[in-house]
Amino acid sequence: MQAMPIAHHAEQAAAGPMSSMTGYPAAVLCWLLSAGVYIAAKWVAPEMPPWGLCFWRLTLACAILLPIVHRHHDAMIGLVRSRAVEIVAVGAIGLTLCQGMIYHGLSDTDATTAGIIMALSPVMTMVLARFVLGEPLGLWKSLGALLALAGMMIIVAHGNLTALLQLRFNPGELWIVGSAFCWGLYTVLLRRSKFGLELLPLVVLLLGAGALVALPFHLWELFNDERSAMNINGLLALAYLAGPGGALMYYLYNRSVETLGASRASMLLYLQTMFVAILAYLLLGESLHDYDLIGAAFIVAGIVLATVLKPKASHARIS
């Protein structure tokens, strides 16, 4: 959710073989902890409302990380003073709405299905970058986006062509699709904004902004949702979401970007989908449905077309 850290930030140069040796374990552990967010949120969904989960996760993760970035506090305060509206807008889209939608969706769909749909995010980012940033899409990226979209439709319609034609979809999966769209938009807006702050302190600012936006939704739940009372399961889930699945996950992602570079660290995101499926099977007793497998095959094919295949460069003649 989405619990994923910031991707597509400014590229960092890997410091050498030893750095990569520490960078890859940090990245793998980061995505394993991120997958655990889906499991914890699904486990507590019947007992804890989504916006309360979102608000407290963002607030506590921000509070845990704030002392770690103390050297950047002056720069963070300066950025808030000069660009507060942008920070709140980006934090609201990428953290409040993205995570709140995932938690909503997990009330009505499996964690495994949610993890597969969220794998669409990088493809959505490419498509949105075409319209927001004017980045060229090209033939292979366009075909990849269409294949990934087809895979998403198969999953949302549960492989039922009649449901697809009649627009009868599972509302939980539609929430997850909305979350993937928000994550793609967040990533594009982050690239366009160029806040000029290091990754981890920027994460802390955006966590705080996301918590601020989530607060009114949480207050509404306190008066209108019967699940508002916090119990032991909710506290345990929240402890994981804010600690290992929140602050530690963001810190590890920051470390992996510093050592591997943003592109390589972000590509390991696809491990999250595999980890979600394994953990959901082991801890929640979920299994993959036929439509999950078919949809996942389309999404993987789309990702390969969009991210692996490159157009041949045209070489001009020099006469």
PDB file of C-alpha atoms in Angstrom:
ATOM      1  CA  MET A   1       0.000   0.000   0.000  1.00  0.00           C
ATOM      2  CA  GLN A   2      -0.669   1.108  -1.135  1.00  0.00           C
ATOM      3  CA  ALA A   3       1.942   0.493   1.117  1.00  0.00           C
ATOM      4  CA  MET A   4       4.749   0.943  -1.223  1.00  0.00           C
ATOM      5  CA  PRO A   5       7.616   3.530  -0.795  1.00  0.00           C
ATOM      6  CA  ILE A   6       8.421   6.296  -3.216  1.00  0.00           C
ATOM      7  CA  ALA A   7       9.631   5.131  -6.596  1.00  0.00           C
ATOM      8  CA  HIS A   8      11.189   6.915  -9.553  1.00  0.00           C
ATOM      9  CA  HIS A   9      13.022   9.399  -7.368  1.00  0.00           C
ATOM     10  CA  ALA A  10      16.248  10.985  -8.523  1.00  0.00           C
ATOM     11  CA  GLU A  11      18.739   8.353  -9.606  1.00  0.00           C
ATOM     12  CA  GLN A  12      21.490   7.578  -7.144  1.00  0.00           C
ATOM     13  CA  ALA A  13      24.770   6.045  -8.239  1.00  0.00           C
ATOM     14  CA  ALA A  14      25.619   2.703  -6.717  1.00  0.00           C
ATOM     15  CA  ALA A  15      28.695   2.973  -4.553  1.00  0.00           C
ATOM     16  CA  GLY A  16      30.261  -0.303  -5.760  1.00  0.00           C
ATOM     17  CA  PRO A  17      30.041  -4.080  -5.361  1.00  0.00           C
ATOM     18  CA  MET A  18      29.986  -4.000  -1.556  1.00  0.00           C
ATOM     19  CA  SER A  19      27.136  -1.475  -1.584  1.00  0.00           C
ATOM     20  CA  SER A  20      25.159  -3.697  -3.944  1.00  0.00           C
ATOM     21  CA  MET A  21      25.731  -6.611  -1.571  1.00  0.00           C
ATOM     22  CA  THR A  22      23.898  -4.663   1.139  1.00  0.00           C
ATOM     23  CA  GLY A  23      21.480  -2.954  -1.237  1.00  0.00           C
ATOM     24  CA  TYR A  24      19.793  -6.070  -2.595  1.00  0.00           C
ATOM     25  CA  PRO A  25      19.022  -7.618   0.833  1.00  0.00           C
ATOM     26  CA  ALA A  26      17.661  -4.241   1.965  1.00  0.00           C
ATOM     27  CA  ALA A  27      15.412  -4.020  -1.121  1.00  0.00           C
ATOM     28  CA  VAL A  28      14.170  -7.618  -0.794  1.00  0.00           C
ATOM     29  CA  LEU A  29      13.384  -7.159   2.915  1.00  0.00           C
ATOM     30  CA  CYS A  30      11.669  -3.849   2.090  1.00  0.00           C
ATOM     31  CA  TRP A  31       9.244  -5.514  -0.351  1.00  0.00           C
ATOM     32  CA  LEU A  32       8.696  -8.463   1.999  1.00  0.00           C
ATOM     33  CA  LEU A  33       7.674  -6.045   4.765  1.00  0.00           C
ATOM     34  CA  SER A  34       5.511  -4.164   2.271  1.00  0.00           C
ATOM     35  CA  ALA A  35       3.742  -7.420   1.341  1.00  0.00           C
ATOM     36  CA  GLY A  36       3.073  -7.957   5.034  1.00  0.00           C
ATOM     37  CA  VAL A  37       1.039  -4.731   5.031  1.00  0.00           C
ATOM     38  CA  TYR A  38      -1.548  -6.386   2.775  1.00  0.00           C
ATOM     39  CA  ILE A  39      -1.737  -9.386   5.096  1.00  0.00           C
ATOM     40  CA  ALA A  40      -2.109  -7.299   8.274  1.00  0.00           C
ATOM     41  CA  ALA A  41      -4.705  -5.005   6.698  1.00  0.00           C
ATOM     42  CA  LYS A  42      -6.720  -7.944   5.351  1.00  0.00           C
ATOM     43  CA  TRP A  43      -6.551  -9.732   8.729  1.00  0.00           C
ATOM     44  CA  VAL A  44      -7.898  -6.728  10.644  1.00  0.00           C
ATOM     45  CA  ALA A  45     -10.345  -5.463   7.965  1.00  0.00           C
ATOM     46  CA  PRO A  46     -13.477  -6.848   9.721  1.00  0.00           C
ATOM     47  CA  GLU A  47     -12.560  -5.052  12.959  1.00  0.00           C
ATOM     48  CA  MET A  48     -10.834  -1.781  12.047  1.00  0.00           C
ATOM     49  CA  PRO A  49     -12.061   0.876   9.575  1.00  0.00           C
ATOM     50  CA  PRO A  50      -9.786   1.780   6.646  1.00  0.00           C
ATOM     51  CA  TRP A  51      -9.253   5.487   7.301  1.00  0.00           C
ATOM     52  CA  GLY A  52      -8.399   4.918  10.958  1.00  0.00           C
ATOM     53  CA  LEU A  53      -5.818   2.355   9.856  1.00  0.00           C
ATOM     54  CA  CYS A  54      -4.489   4.818   7.283  1.00  0.00           C
ATOM     55  CA  PHE A  55      -4.331   7.786   9.669  1.00  0.00           C
ATOM     56  CA  TRP A  56      -2.575   5.984  12.501  1.00  0.00           C
ATOM     57  CA  ARG A  57      -0.123   4.192  10.225  1.00  0.00           C
ATOM     58  CA  LEU A  58       0.968   7.438   8.570  1.00  0.00           C
ATOM     59  CA  THR A  59       1.094   9.351  11.853  1.00  0.00           C
ATOM     60  CA  LEU A  60       3.130   6.758  13.743  1.00  0.00           C
ATOM     61  CA  ALA A  61       5.520   6.055  10.850  1.00  0.00           C
ATOM     62  CA  CYS A  62       6.129   9.811  10.521  1.00  0.00           C
ATOM     63  CA  ALA A  63       6.780  10.109  14.274  1.00  0.00           C
ATOM     64  CA  ILE A  64       9.244   7.185  14.226  1.00  0.00           C
ATOM     65  CA  LEU A  65      11.229   8.537  11.261  1.00  0.00           C
ATOM     66  CA  LEU A  66      11.211  12.219  12.239  1.00  0.00           C
ATOM     67  CA  PRO A  67      14.157  12.010  14.700  1.00  0.00           C
ATOM     68  CA  ILE A  68      16.204  10.027  12.152  1.00  0.00           C
ATOM     69  CA  VAL A  69      16.123  12.922   9.658  1.00  0.00           C
ATOM     70  CA  HIS A  70      16.905  15.619  12.263  1.00  0.00           C
ATOM     71  CA  ARG A  71      19.793  16.966  10.153  1.00  0.00           C
ATOM     72  CA  HIS A  72      17.285  17.885   7.444  1.00  0.00           C
ATOM     73  CA  HIS A  73      14.719  19.621   9.657  1.00  0.00           C
ATOM     74  CA  ASP A  74      15.667  23.136   8.495  1.00  0.00           C
ATOM     75  CA  ALA A  75      15.390  22.156   4.832  1.00  0.00           C
ATOM     76  CA  MET A  76      12.088  20.383   5.506  1.00  0.00           C
ATOM     77  CA  ILE A  77      10.648  23.447   7.271  1.00  0.00           C
ATOM     78  CA  GLY A  78      11.794  25.672   4.410  1.00  0.00           C
ATOM     79  CA  LEU A  79      10.117  23.399   1.852  1.00  0.00           C
ATOM     80  CA  VAL A  80       6.863  23.359   3.814  1.00  0.00           C
ATOM     81  CA  ARG A  81       6.853  27.160   3.998  1.00  0.00           C
ATOM     82  CA  SER A  82       7.448  27.570   0.271  1.00  0.00           C
ATOM     83  CA  ARG A  83       5.438  24.673  -1.202  1.00  0.00           C
ATOM     84  CA  ALA A  84       2.976  23.469   1.447  1.00  0.00           C
ATOM     85  CA  VAL A  85       0.013  23.068  -0.931  1.00  0.00           C
ATOM     86  CA  GLU A  86       2.017  20.875  -3.321  1.00  0.00           C
ATOM     87  CA  ILE A  87       3.302  18.685  -0.491  1.00  0.00           C
ATOM     88  CA  VAL A  88      -0.198  18.184   0.908  1.00  0.00           C
ATOM     89  CA  ALA A  89      -1.627  17.430  -2.559  1.00  0.00           C
ATOM     90  CA  VAL A  90       1.062  14.874  -3.421  1.00  0.00           C
ATOM     91  CA  GLY A  91       0.891  13.277   0.047  1.00  0.00           C
ATOM     92  CA  ALA A  92      -2.904  13.082  -0.159  1.00  0.00           C
ATOM     93  CA  ILE A  93      -2.853  11.297  -3.530  1.00  0.00           C
ATOM     94  CA  GLY A  94       0.061   8.948  -2.920  1.00  0.00           C
ATOM     95  CA  LEU A  95      -0.363   8.103   0.750  1.00  0.00           C
ATOM     96  CA  THR A  96      -3.857   8.986   1.999  1.00  0.00           C
ATOM     97  CA  LEU A  97      -5.986   7.994  -1.004  1.00  0.00           C
ATOM     98  CA  CYS A  98      -3.707   5.190  -2.192  1.00  0.00           C
ATOM     99  CA  GLN A  99      -3.555   3.476   1.199  1.00  0.00           C
ATOM    100  CA  GLY A 100      -7.147   4.220   2.197  1.00  0.00           C
ATOM    101  CA  MET A 101      -8.390   2.655  -1.050  1.00  0.00           C
ATOM    102  CA  ILE A 102      -6.310  -0.482  -0.486  1.00  0.00           C
ATOM    103  CA  TYR A 103      -7.700  -0.882   3.036  1.00  0.00           C
ATOM    104  CA  HIS A 104     -11.240  -0.321   1.721  1.00  0.00           C
ATOM    105  CA  GLY A 105     -10.722  -2.868  -1.040  1.00  0.00           C
ATOM    106  CA  LEU A 106      -9.326  -5.544   1.257  1.00  0.00           C
ATOM    107  CA  SER A 107     -12.694  -5.705   3.019  1.00  0.00           C
ATOM    108  CA  ASP A 108     -14.140  -7.280  -0.157  1.00  0.00           C
ATOM    109  CA  THR A 109     -11.277  -9.009  -1.941  1.00  0.00           C
ATOM    110  CA  ASP A 110      -8.308 -11.280  -1.263  1.00  0.00           C
ATOM    111  CA  ALA A 111      -4.890  -9.908  -0.394  1.00  0.00           C
ATOM    112  CA  THR A 112      -3.470 -12.015  -3.246  1.00  0.00           C
ATOM    113  CA  THR A 113      -5.749 -10.387  -5.816  1.00  0.00           C
ATOM    114  CA  ALA A 114      -4.933  -6.944  -4.422  1.00  0.00           C
ATOM    115  CA  GLY A 115      -1.207  -7.635  -4.763  1.00  0.00           C
ATOM    116  CA  ILE A 116      -1.588  -8.693  -8.398  1.00  0.00           C
ATOM    117  CA  ILE A 117      -3.634  -5.614  -9.301  1.00  0.00           C
ATOM    118  CA  MET A 118      -1.113  -3.307  -7.614  1.00  0.00           C
ATOM    119  CA  ALA A 119       1.562  -4.718  -9.949  1.00  0.00           C
ATOM    120  CA  LEU A 120      -0.170  -2.559 -12.584  1.00  0.00           C
ATOM    121  CA  SER A 121       1.164   0.605 -10.955  1.00  0.00           C
ATOM    122  CA  PRO A 122       4.372   0.962 -13.020  1.00  0.00           C
ATOM    123  CA  VAL A 123       2.436   0.538 -16.276  1.00  0.00           C
ATOM    124  CA  MET A 124      -0.129   3.106 -15.129  1.00  0.00           C
ATOM    125  CA  THR A 125       2.770   5.417 -14.298  1.00  0.00           C
ATOM    126  CA  MET A 126       4.088   5.156 -17.866  1.00  0.00           C
ATOM    127  CA  VAL A 127       0.671   5.967 -19.344  1.00  0.00           C
ATOM    128  CA  LEU A 128       0.083   8.905 -16.983  1.00  0.00           C
ATOM    129  CA  ALA A 129       3.599  10.211 -17.676  1.00  0.00           C
ATOM    130  CA  ARG A 130       2.610  10.441 -21.333  1.00  0.00           C
ATOM    131  CA  PHE A 131      -0.268  12.811 -20.544  1.00  0.00           C
ATOM    132  CA  VAL A 132       1.129  14.705 -17.533  1.00  0.00           C
ATOM    133  CA  LEU A 133       4.827  14.959 -18.418  1.00  0.00           C
ATOM    134  CA  GLY A 134       4.653  14.525 -22.184  1.00  0.00           C
ATOM    135  CA  GLU A 135       6.981  11.518 -22.100  1.00  0.00           C
ATOM    136  CA  PRO A 136       6.811   9.387 -25.276  1.00  0.00           C
ATOM    137  CA  LEU A 137       4.964   6.101 -24.881  1.00  0.00           C
ATOM    138  CA  GLY A 138       5.991   4.227 -28.028  1.00  0.00           C
ATOM    139  CA  LEU A 139       4.652   1.035 -29.580  1.00  0.00           C
ATOM    140  CA  TRP A 140       5.924  -1.510 -27.039  1.00  0.00           C
ATOM    141  CA  LYS A 141       4.844   0.519 -24.018  1.00  0.00           C
ATOM    142  CA  SER A 142       1.403   1.053 -25.585  1.00  0.00           C
ATOM    143  CA  LEU A 143       0.961  -2.668 -26.312  1.00  0.00           C
ATOM    144  CA  GLY A 144       2.220  -3.504 -22.815  1.00  0.00           C
ATOM    145  CA  ALA A 145      -0.257  -1.095 -21.256  1.00  0.00           C
ATOM    146  CA  LEU A 146      -3.128  -2.679 -23.220  1.00  0.00           C
ATOM    147  CA  LEU A 147      -2.111  -6.203 -22.188  1.00  0.00           C
ATOM    148  CA  ALA A 148      -1.802  -5.172 -18.534  1.00  0.00           C
ATOM    149  CA  LEU A 149      -5.209  -3.460 -18.745  1.00  0.00           C
ATOM    150  CA  ALA A 150      -6.714  -6.652 -20.175  1.00  0.00           C
ATOM    151  CA  GLY A 151      -5.232  -8.622 -17.286  1.00  0.00           C
ATOM    152  CA  MET A 152      -6.693  -6.194 -14.764  1.00  0.00           C
ATOM    153  CA  MET A 153     -10.151  -6.468 -16.411  1.00  0.00           C
ATOM    154  CA  ILE A 154      -9.987 -10.276 -16.272  1.00  0.00           C
ATOM    155  CA  ILE A 155      -9.238 -10.168 -12.540  1.00  0.00           C
ATOM    156  CA  VAL A 156     -11.864  -7.537 -11.718  1.00  0.00           C
ATOM    157  CA  ALA A 157     -14.532  -9.417 -13.711  1.00  0.00           C
ATOM    158  CA  HIS A 158     -13.409 -12.746 -12.182  1.00  0.00           C
ATOM    159  CA  GLY A 159     -12.880 -14.087 -15.700  1.00  0.00           C
ATOM    160  CA  ASN A 160     -16.593 -13.726 -16.463  1.00  0.00           C
ATOM    161  CA  LEU A 161     -17.166 -12.167 -19.907  1.00  0.00           C
ATOM    162  CA  THR A 162     -20.845 -11.551 -19.121  1.00  0.00           C
ATOM    163  CA  ALA A 163     -19.947  -9.593 -15.979  1.00  0.00           C
ATOM    164  CA  LEU A 164     -17.443  -7.614 -18.036  1.00  0.00           C
ATOM    165  CA  LEU A 165     -20.007  -6.717 -20.705  1.00  0.00           C
ATOM    166  CA  GLN A 166     -22.610  -5.815 -18.083  1.00  0.00           C
ATOM    167  CA  LEU A 167     -20.066  -3.831 -16.030  1.00  0.00           C
ATOM    168  CA  ARG A 168     -20.661  -5.975 -12.927  1.00  0.00           C
ATOM    169  CA  PHE A 169     -17.486  -5.787 -10.901  1.00  0.00           C
ATOM    170  CA  ASN A 170     -16.377  -6.609  -7.380  1.00  0.00           C
ATOM    171  CA  PRO A 171     -16.285  -3.254  -5.528  1.00  0.00           C
ATOM    172  CA  GLY A 172     -13.256  -4.352  -3.501  1.00  0.00           C
ATOM    173  CA  GLU A 173     -11.175  -4.863  -6.630  1.00  0.00           C
ATOM    174  CA  LEU A 174     -12.333  -1.531  -8.043  1.00  0.00           C
ATOM    175  CA  TRP A 175     -10.978   0.148  -4.887  1.00  0.00           C
ATOM    176  CA  ILE A 176      -7.617  -1.552  -5.531  1.00  0.00           C
ATOM    177  CA  VAL A 177      -7.614  -0.388  -9.164  1.00  0.00           C
ATOM    178  CA  GLY A 178      -8.272   3.150  -7.888  1.00  0.00           C
ATOM    179  CA  SER A 179      -5.329   2.771  -5.513  1.00  0.00           C
ATOM    180  CA  ALA A 180      -3.018   1.657  -8.345  1.00  0.00           C
ATOM    181  CA  PHE A 181      -4.122   4.696 -10.367  1.00  0.00           C
ATOM    182  CA  CYS A 182      -3.418   7.014  -7.416  1.00  0.00           C
ATOM    183  CA  TRP A 183       0.041   5.502  -6.987  1.00  0.00           C
ATOM    184  CA  GLY A 184       0.832   6.040 -10.674  1.00  0.00           C
ATOM    185  CA  LEU A 185      -0.401   9.642 -10.516  1.00  0.00           C
ATOM    186  CA  TYR A 186       1.558  10.222  -7.290  1.00  0.00           C
ATOM    187  CA  THR A 187       4.756   8.954  -8.884  1.00  0.00           C
ATOM    188  CA  VAL A 188       4.320  11.208 -11.916  1.00  0.00           C
ATOM    189  CA  LEU A 189       3.489  14.271  -9.803  1.00  0.00           C
ATOM    190  CA  LEU A 190       6.517  13.572  -7.615  1.00  0.00           C
ATOM    191  CA  ARG A 191       8.763  13.537 -10.670  1.00  0.00           C
ATOM    192  CA  ARG A 192       7.246  16.754 -11.983  1.00  0.00           C
ATOM    193  CA  SER A 193       7.439  18.568  -8.647  1.00  0.00           C
ATOM    194  CA  LYS A 194      11.216  18.116  -8.136  1.00  0.00           C
ATOM    195  CA  PHE A 195      11.105  19.091  -4.464  1.00  0.00           C
ATOM    196  CA  GLY A 196      14.906  19.033  -4.207  1.00  0.00           C
ATOM    197  CA  LEU A 197      14.973  17.196  -0.880  1.00  0.00           C
ATOM    198  CA  GLU A 198      16.647  13.877  -0.096  1.00  0.00           C
ATOM    199  CA  LEU A 199      14.403  10.827  -0.273  1.00  0.00           C
ATOM    200  CA  LEU A 200      13.936   9.928   3.409  1.00  0.00           C
ATOM    201  CA  PRO A 201      13.159  13.448   4.721  1.00  0.00           C
ATOM    202  CA  LEU A 202      10.781  13.882   1.788  1.00  0.00           C
ATOM    203  CA  VAL A 203       9.056  10.627   2.776  1.00  0.00           C
ATOM    204  CA  VAL A 204       8.637  11.993   6.317  1.00  0.00           C
ATOM    205  CA  LEU A 205       7.061  15.220   5.027  1.00  0.00           C
ATOM    206  CA  LEU A 206       4.681  13.318   2.764  1.00  0.00           C
ATOM    207  CA  LEU A 207       3.741  10.922   5.574  1.00  0.00           C
ATOM    208  CA  GLY A 208       2.836  13.910   7.748  1.00  0.00           C
ATOM    209  CA  ALA A 209       0.843  15.499   4.923  1.00  0.00           C
ATOM    210  CA  GLY A 210      -0.954  12.212   4.271  1.00  0.00           C
ATOM    211  CA  ALA A 211      -1.850  11.848   7.951  1.00  0.00           C
ATOM    212  CA  LEU A 212      -3.233  15.401   8.000  1.00  0.00           C
ATOM    213  CA  VAL A 213      -5.516  14.661   5.042  1.00  0.00           C
ATOM    214  CA  ALA A 214      -6.604  11.301   6.511  1.00  0.00           C
ATOM    215  CA  LEU A 215      -7.643  12.874   9.844  1.00  0.00           C
ATOM    216  CA  PRO A 216     -11.099  14.184   8.729  1.00  0.00           C
ATOM    217  CA  PHE A 217     -11.949  10.766   7.239  1.00  0.00           C
ATOM    218  CA  HIS A 218     -10.909   9.080  10.476  1.00  0.00           C
ATOM    219  CA  LEU A 219     -12.977  11.491  12.568  1.00  0.00           C
ATOM    220  CA  TRP A 220     -15.992  10.735  10.375  1.00  0.00           C
ATOM    221  CA  GLU A 221     -15.471   7.007  10.996  1.00  0.00           C
ATOM    222  CA  LEU A 222     -15.368   7.524  14.769  1.00  0.00           C
ATOM    223  CA  PHE A 223     -18.993   8.632  14.663  1.00  0.00           C
ATOM    224  CA  ASN A 224     -20.279   6.491  11.796  1.00  0.00           C
ATOM    225  CA  ASP A 225     -18.414   3.166  11.678  1.00  0.00           C
ATOM    226  CA  GLU A 226     -19.165   0.449  14.213  1.00  0.00           C
ATOM    227  CA  ARG A 227     -15.591  -0.858  13.803  1.00  0.00           C
ATOM    228  CA  SER A 228     -14.110   2.336  15.274  1.00  0.00           C
ATOM    229  CA  ALA A 229     -13.277   0.831  18.676  1.00  0.00           C
ATOM    230  CA  MET A 230      -9.639  -0.280  18.843  1.00  0.00           C
ATOM    231  CA  ASN A 231      -9.103  -3.847  20.065  1.00  0.00           C
ATOM    232  CA  ILE A 232      -6.078  -6.098  20.497  1.00  0.00           C
ATOM    233  CA  ASN A 233      -6.108  -7.276  16.869  1.00  0.00           C
ATOM    234  CA  GLY A 234      -6.257  -3.696  15.645  1.00  0.00           C
ATOM    235  CA  LEU A 235      -3.373  -2.689  17.907  1.00  0.00           C
ATOM    236  CA  LEU A 236      -1.226  -5.606  16.722  1.00  0.00           C
ATOM    237  CA  ALA A 237      -1.935  -4.857  13.066  1.00  0.00           C
ATOM    238  CA  LEU A 238      -1.235  -1.171  13.591  1.00  0.00           C
ATOM    239  CA  ALA A 239       2.039  -1.939  15.386  1.00  0.00           C
ATOM    240  CA  TYR A 240       3.179  -3.866  12.317  1.00  0.00           C
ATOM    241  CA  LEU A 241       1.874  -1.316   9.804  1.00  0.00           C
ATOM    242  CA  ALA A 242       3.573   1.614  11.542  1.00  0.00           C
ATOM    243  CA  GLY A 243       6.815  -0.134  12.557  1.00  0.00           C
ATOM    244  CA  PRO A 244       8.186  -2.979  10.392  1.00  0.00           C
ATOM    245  CA  GLY A 245       5.670  -2.351   7.580  1.00  0.00           C
ATOM    246  CA  GLY A 246       5.956   1.438   7.808  1.00  0.00           C
ATOM    247  CA  ALA A 247       8.997   3.257   9.179  1.00  0.00           C
ATOM    248  CA  LEU A 248      11.436   0.353   8.716  1.00  0.00           C
ATOM    249  CA  MET A 249      10.160  -0.397   5.221  1.00  0.00           C
ATOM    250  CA  TYR A 250      10.616   3.244   4.116  1.00  0.00           C
ATOM    251  CA  TYR A 251      14.083   3.350   5.692  1.00  0.00           C
ATOM    252  CA  LEU A 252      15.152   0.156   3.893  1.00  0.00           C
ATOM    253  CA  TYR A 253      13.858   1.484   0.585  1.00  0.00           C
ATOM    254  CA  ASN A 254      15.891   4.645   1.098  1.00  0.00           C
ATOM    255  CA  ARG A 255      18.997   2.509   1.754  1.00  0.00           C
ATOM    256  CA  SER A 256      18.390   0.384  -1.345  1.00  0.00           C
ATOM    257  CA  VAL A 257      18.009   3.490  -3.542  1.00  0.00           C
ATOM    258  CA  GLU A 258      21.273   4.905  -2.171  1.00  0.00           C
ATOM    259  CA  THR A 259      23.199   1.727  -3.013  1.00  0.00           C
ATOM    260  CA  LEU A 260      21.442   0.314  -6.101  1.00  0.00           C
ATOM    261  CA  GLY A 261      20.038   3.448  -7.731  1.00  0.00           C
ATOM    262  CA  ALA A 262      16.322   4.224  -8.015  1.00  0.00           C
ATOM    263  CA  SER A 263      15.688   2.231 -11.217  1.00  0.00           C
ATOM    264  CA  ARG A 264      17.077  -1.086  -9.966  1.00  0.00           C
ATOM    265  CA  ALA A 265      15.578  -0.665  -6.493  1.00  0.00           C
ATOM    266  CA  SER A 266      12.143   0.097  -7.952  1.00  0.00           C
ATOM    267  CA  MET A 267      12.188  -2.821 -10.387  1.00  0.00           C
ATOM    268  CA  LEU A 268      12.371  -5.185  -7.401  1.00  0.00           C
ATOM    269  CA  LEU A 269       8.842  -3.967  -6.600  1.00  0.00           C
ATOM    270  CA  TYR A 270       7.509  -6.997  -8.468  1.00  0.00           C
ATOM    271  CA  LEU A 271       8.795  -9.186  -5.643  1.00  0.00           C
ATOM    272  CA  GLN A 272       5.987  -7.700  -3.541  1.00  0.00           C
ATOM    273  CA  THR A 273       3.313  -9.479  -5.592  1.00  0.00           C
ATOM    274  CA  MET A 274       5.045 -12.848  -5.108  1.00  0.00           C
ATOM    275  CA  PHE A 275       5.525 -12.228  -1.377  1.00  0.00           C
ATOM    276  CA  VAL A 276       1.851 -11.243  -0.950  1.00  0.00           C
ATOM    277  CA  ALA A 277       0.708 -14.484  -2.617  1.00  0.00           C
ATOM    278  CA  ILE A 278       3.037 -16.632  -0.458  1.00  0.00           C
ATOM    279  CA  LEU A 279       2.170 -14.897   2.824  1.00  0.00           C
ATOM    280  CA  ALA A 280      -1.567 -14.886   2.037  1.00  0.00           C
ATOM    281  CA  TYR A 281      -1.409 -18.644   1.406  1.00  0.00           C
ATOM    282  CA  LEU A 282       0.575 -19.358   4.582  1.00  0.00           C
ATOM    283  CA  LEU A 283      -1.121 -16.930   6.993  1.00  0.00           C
ATOM    284  CA  LEU A 284      -4.622 -16.332   5.601  1.00  0.00           C
ATOM    285  CA  GLY A 285      -5.291 -19.620   3.816  1.00  0.00           C
ATOM    286  CA  GLU A 286      -5.877 -17.868   0.482  1.00  0.00           C
ATOM    287  CA  SER A 287      -5.294 -19.579  -2.837  1.00  0.00           C
ATOM    288  CA  LEU A 288      -4.903 -18.301  -6.361  1.00  0.00           C
ATOM    289  CA  HIS A 289      -8.028 -18.377  -8.523  1.00  0.00           C
ATOM    290  CA  ASP A 290      -7.972 -19.268 -12.223  1.00  0.00           C
ATOM    291  CA  TYR A 291      -8.789 -15.678 -13.144  1.00  0.00           C
ATOM    292  CA  ASP A 292      -5.931 -14.447 -10.938  1.00  0.00           C
ATOM    293  CA  LEU A 293      -3.465 -16.630 -12.835  1.00  0.00           C
ATOM    294  CA  ILE A 294      -4.796 -15.639 -16.265  1.00  0.00           C
ATOM    295  CA  GLY A 295      -4.917 -11.964 -15.354  1.00  0.00           C
ATOM    296  CA  ALA A 296      -1.432 -12.138 -13.821  1.00  0.00           C
ATOM    297  CA  ALA A 297      -0.093 -13.691 -17.052  1.00  0.00           C
ATOM    298  CA  PHE A 298      -1.479 -10.755 -19.068  1.00  0.00           C
ATOM    299  CA  ILE A 299      -0.059  -8.245 -16.578  1.00  0.00           C
ATOM    300  CA  VAL A 300       3.401  -9.884 -16.609  1.00  0.00           C
ATOM    301  CA  ALA A 301       3.388  -9.927 -20.428  1.00  0.00           C
ATOM    302  CA  GLY A 302       2.397  -6.252 -20.421  1.00  0.00           C
ATOM    303  CA  ILE A 303       5.155  -5.371 -17.960  1.00  0.00           C
ATOM    304  CA  VAL A 304       7.745  -7.183 -20.094  1.00  0.00           C
ATOM    305  CA  LEU A 305       6.626  -5.353 -23.242  1.00  0.00           C
ATOM    306  CA  ALA A 306       6.499  -1.985 -21.495  1.00  0.00           C
ATOM    307  CA  THR A 307       9.716  -2.143 -19.483  1.00  0.00           C
ATOM    308  CA  VAL A 308      12.068  -4.702 -21.042  1.00  0.00           C
ATOM    309  CA  LEU A 309      11.707  -4.322 -24.796  1.00  0.00           C
ATOM    310  CA  LYS A 310      13.241  -1.135 -26.143  1.00  0.00           C
ATOM    311  CA  PRO A 311      12.725   0.426 -29.589  1.00  0.00           C
ATOM    312  CA  LYS A 312      15.728   0.181 -31.870  1.00  0.00           C
ATOM    313  CA  ALA A 313      17.628   3.432 -32.017  1.00  0.00           C
ATOM    314  CA  SER A 314      17.825   4.970 -35.476  1.00  0.00           C
ATOM    315  CA  HIS A 315      21.379   5.852 -36.554  1.00  0.00           C
ATOM    316  CA  ALA A 316      21.750   8.902 -38.764  1.00  0.00           C
ATOM    317  CA  ARG A 317      24.182   8.727 -41.694  1.00  0.00           C
ATOM    318  CA  ILE A 318      27.167  11.022 -41.578  1.00  0.00           C
ATOM    319  CA  SER A 319      28.094  12.063 -45.117  1.00  0.00           C
TER     320      SER A 319
END
